[in-house]
GROMACS .gro file of C-alpha atoms in nm:
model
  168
    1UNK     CA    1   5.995  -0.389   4.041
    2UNK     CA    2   6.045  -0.763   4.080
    3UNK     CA    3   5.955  -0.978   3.739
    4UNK     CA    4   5.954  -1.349   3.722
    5UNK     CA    5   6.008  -1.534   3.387
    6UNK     CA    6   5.933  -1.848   3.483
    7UNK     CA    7   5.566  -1.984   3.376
    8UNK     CA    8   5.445  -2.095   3.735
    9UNK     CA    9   5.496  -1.744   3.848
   10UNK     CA   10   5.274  -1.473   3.879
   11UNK     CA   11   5.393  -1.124   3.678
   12UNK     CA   12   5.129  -0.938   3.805
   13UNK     CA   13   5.384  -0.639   3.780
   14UNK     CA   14   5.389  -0.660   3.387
   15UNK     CA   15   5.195  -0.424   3.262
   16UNK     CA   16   4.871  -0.530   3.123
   17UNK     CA   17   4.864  -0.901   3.313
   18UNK     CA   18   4.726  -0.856   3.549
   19UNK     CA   19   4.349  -0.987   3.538
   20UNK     CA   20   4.180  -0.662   3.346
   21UNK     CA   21   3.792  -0.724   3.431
   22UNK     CA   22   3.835  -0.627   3.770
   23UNK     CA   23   3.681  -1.000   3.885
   24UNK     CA   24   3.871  -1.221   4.080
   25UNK     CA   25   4.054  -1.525   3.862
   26UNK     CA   26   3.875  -1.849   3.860
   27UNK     CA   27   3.982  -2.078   4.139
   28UNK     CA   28   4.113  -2.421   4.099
   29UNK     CA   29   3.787  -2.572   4.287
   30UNK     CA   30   3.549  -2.339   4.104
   31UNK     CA   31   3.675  -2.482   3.800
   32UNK     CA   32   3.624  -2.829   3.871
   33UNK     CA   33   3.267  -2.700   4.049
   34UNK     CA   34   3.161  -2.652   3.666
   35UNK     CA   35   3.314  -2.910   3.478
   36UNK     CA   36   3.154  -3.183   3.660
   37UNK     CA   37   2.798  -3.134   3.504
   38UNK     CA   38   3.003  -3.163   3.143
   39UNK     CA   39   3.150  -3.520   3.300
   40UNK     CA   40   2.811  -3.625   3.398
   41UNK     CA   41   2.664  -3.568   3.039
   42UNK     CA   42   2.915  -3.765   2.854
   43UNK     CA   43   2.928  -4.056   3.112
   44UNK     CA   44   2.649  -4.193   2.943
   45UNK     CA   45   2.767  -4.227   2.621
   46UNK     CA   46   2.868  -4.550   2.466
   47UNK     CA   47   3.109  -4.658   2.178
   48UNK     CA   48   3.095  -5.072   2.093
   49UNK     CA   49   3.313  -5.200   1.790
   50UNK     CA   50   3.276  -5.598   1.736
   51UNK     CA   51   3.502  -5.722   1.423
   52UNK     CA   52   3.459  -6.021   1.193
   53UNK     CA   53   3.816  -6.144   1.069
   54UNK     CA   54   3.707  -6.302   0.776
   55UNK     CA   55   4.112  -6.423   0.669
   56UNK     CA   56   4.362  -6.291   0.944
   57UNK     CA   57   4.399  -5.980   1.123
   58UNK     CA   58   4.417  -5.802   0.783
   59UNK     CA   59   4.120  -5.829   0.636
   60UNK     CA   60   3.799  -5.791   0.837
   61UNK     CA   61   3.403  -5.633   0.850
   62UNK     CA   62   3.403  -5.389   1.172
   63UNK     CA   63   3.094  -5.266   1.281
   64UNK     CA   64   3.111  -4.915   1.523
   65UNK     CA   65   2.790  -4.834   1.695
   66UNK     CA   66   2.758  -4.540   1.889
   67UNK     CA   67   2.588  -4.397   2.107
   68UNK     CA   68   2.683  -4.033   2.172
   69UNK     CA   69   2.443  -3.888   2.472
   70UNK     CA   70   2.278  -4.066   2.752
   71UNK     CA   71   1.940  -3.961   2.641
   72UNK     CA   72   2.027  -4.059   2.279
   73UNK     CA   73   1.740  -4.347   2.187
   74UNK     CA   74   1.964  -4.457   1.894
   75UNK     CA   75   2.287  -4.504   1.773
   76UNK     CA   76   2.528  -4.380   1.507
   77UNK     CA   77   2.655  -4.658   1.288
   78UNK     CA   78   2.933  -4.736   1.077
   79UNK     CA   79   3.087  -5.018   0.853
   80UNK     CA   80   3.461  -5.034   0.802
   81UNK     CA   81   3.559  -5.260   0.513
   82UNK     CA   82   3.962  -5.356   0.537
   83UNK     CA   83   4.175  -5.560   0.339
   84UNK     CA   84   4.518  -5.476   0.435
   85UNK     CA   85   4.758  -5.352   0.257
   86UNK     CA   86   4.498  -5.312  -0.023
   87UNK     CA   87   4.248  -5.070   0.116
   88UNK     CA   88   4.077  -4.997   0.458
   89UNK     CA   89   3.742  -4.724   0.469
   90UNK     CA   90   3.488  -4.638   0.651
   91UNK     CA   91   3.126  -4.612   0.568
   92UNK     CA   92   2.850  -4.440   0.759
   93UNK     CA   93   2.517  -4.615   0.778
   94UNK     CA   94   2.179  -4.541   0.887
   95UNK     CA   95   2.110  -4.409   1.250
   96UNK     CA   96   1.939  -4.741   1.438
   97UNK     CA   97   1.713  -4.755   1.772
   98UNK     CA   98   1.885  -4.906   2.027
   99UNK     CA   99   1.669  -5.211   2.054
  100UNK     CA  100   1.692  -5.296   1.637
  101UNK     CA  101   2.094  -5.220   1.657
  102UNK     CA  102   2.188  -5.537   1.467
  103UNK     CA  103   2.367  -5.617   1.154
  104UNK     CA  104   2.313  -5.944   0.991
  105UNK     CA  105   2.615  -6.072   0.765
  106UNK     CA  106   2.544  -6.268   0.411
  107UNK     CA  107   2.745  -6.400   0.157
  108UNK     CA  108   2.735  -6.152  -0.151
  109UNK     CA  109   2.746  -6.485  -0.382
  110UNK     CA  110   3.076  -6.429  -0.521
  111UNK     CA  111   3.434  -6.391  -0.346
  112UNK     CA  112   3.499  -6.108  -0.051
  113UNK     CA  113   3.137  -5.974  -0.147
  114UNK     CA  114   2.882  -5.966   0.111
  115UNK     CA  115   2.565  -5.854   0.206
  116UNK     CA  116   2.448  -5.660   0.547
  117UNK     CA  117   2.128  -5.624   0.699
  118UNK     CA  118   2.074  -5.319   0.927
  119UNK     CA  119   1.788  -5.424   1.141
  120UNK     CA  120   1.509  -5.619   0.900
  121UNK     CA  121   1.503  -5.337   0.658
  122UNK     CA  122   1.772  -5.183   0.571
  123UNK     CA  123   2.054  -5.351   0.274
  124UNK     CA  124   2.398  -5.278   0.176
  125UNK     CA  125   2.693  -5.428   0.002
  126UNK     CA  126   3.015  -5.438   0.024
  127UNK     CA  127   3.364  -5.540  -0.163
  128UNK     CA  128   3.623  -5.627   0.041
  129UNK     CA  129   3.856  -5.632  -0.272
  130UNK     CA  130   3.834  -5.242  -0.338
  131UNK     CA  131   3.656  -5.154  -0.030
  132UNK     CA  132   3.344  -5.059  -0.230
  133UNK     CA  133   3.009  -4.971  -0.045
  134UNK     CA  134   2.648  -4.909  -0.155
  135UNK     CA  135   2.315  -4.899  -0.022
  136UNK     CA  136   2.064  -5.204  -0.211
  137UNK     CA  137   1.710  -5.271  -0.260
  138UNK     CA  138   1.599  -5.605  -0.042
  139UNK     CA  139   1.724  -5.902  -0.218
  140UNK     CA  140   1.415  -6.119  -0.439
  141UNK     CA  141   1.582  -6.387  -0.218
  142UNK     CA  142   1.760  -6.389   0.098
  143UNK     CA  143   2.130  -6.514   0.099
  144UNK     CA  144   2.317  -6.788   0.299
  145UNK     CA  145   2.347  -6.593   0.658
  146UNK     CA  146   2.711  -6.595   0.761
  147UNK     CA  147   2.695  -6.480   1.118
  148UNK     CA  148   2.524  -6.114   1.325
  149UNK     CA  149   2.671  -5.837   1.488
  150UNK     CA  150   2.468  -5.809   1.816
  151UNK     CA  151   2.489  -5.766   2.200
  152UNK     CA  152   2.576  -6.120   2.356
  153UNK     CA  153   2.555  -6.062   2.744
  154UNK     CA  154   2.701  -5.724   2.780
  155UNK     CA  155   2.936  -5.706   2.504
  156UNK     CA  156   2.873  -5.610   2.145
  157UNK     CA  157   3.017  -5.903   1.918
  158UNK     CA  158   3.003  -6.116   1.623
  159UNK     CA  159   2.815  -6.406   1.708
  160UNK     CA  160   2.880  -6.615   1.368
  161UNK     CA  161   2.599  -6.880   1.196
  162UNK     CA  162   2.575  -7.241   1.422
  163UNK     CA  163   2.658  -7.478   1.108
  164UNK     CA  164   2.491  -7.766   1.096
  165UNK     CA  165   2.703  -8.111   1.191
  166UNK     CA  166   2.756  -8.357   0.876
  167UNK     CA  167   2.567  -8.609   0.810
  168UNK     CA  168   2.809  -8.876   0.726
   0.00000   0.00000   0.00000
């Protein structure tokens, strides 16, 4: 009786290794034969981050939308506050159709707090100090719009606020 210890080799003389069900092992091509309809179903997925740096790398507003089957008609969406070293989280948000996938930025009327807009109805707010995030009722009056998370062409960004030229 011959035995092989390495782990590329067959030790079909061992007792008990041998392939028990009495079915021939899965081929190599058999294998992939299967997997491909598994390939084809997460092909159409889609995963889009856009970031606004608000001072420096460190300390930002990131937006992940996602979009987890091809037949999906909305996406999954979260908010990840950061302020490095201080504090970095992330926040789910509501599920969004695909054509009202938008979050509009505003300033939160005092220092690193802002306001988003999911769509045209739906309002958070968030601290960038602590990281702190809640869901709000629609402001009495709508803030100073700082810029939108959007598609522009075919790439999911943050397409900040045109300001208007001075005067003077």
């Amino acid at each position: 009786m011959v035995m092989y210890w390495c782990r590329c080799a067959q030790v079909s003389a061992w007792p008990g290794a041998s392939n028990d069900s009495g079915r021939p092992p899965m081929t190599r091509h058999l294998r992939t034969l299967l997997l491909l309809p598994l390939a084809a179903l997460l092909a159409g997925c889609e995963i889009d981050t856009a970031a606004w740096m608000i001072e420096g790398k460190e300390h930002a507003l990131i937006i992940n939308r996602e979009r987890p089957y091809f037949w999906s008609d909305q996406y999954e969406m979260a908010v990840v506050v950061s302020r490095m070293p201080t504090c970095q989280r992330r926040f789910d948000m509501k599920p969004a159709r695909l054509n009202t996938a938008v979050v509009t930025v505003f300033d939160g009327g005092e220092p690193n707090r802002y306001l988003l807009r999911q769509g045209s109805s739906r309002w958070y707010a968030v601290n960038t100090n602590d990281c702190v995030f809640a869901v709000i009722e629609k402001p009495a009056t709508e803030p100073a719009p700082i810029g939108t998370f959007r598609k522009k062409g075919e790439e999911f960004t943050f397409v900040p606020v045109k300001k208007d030229a001075d005067p003077s």
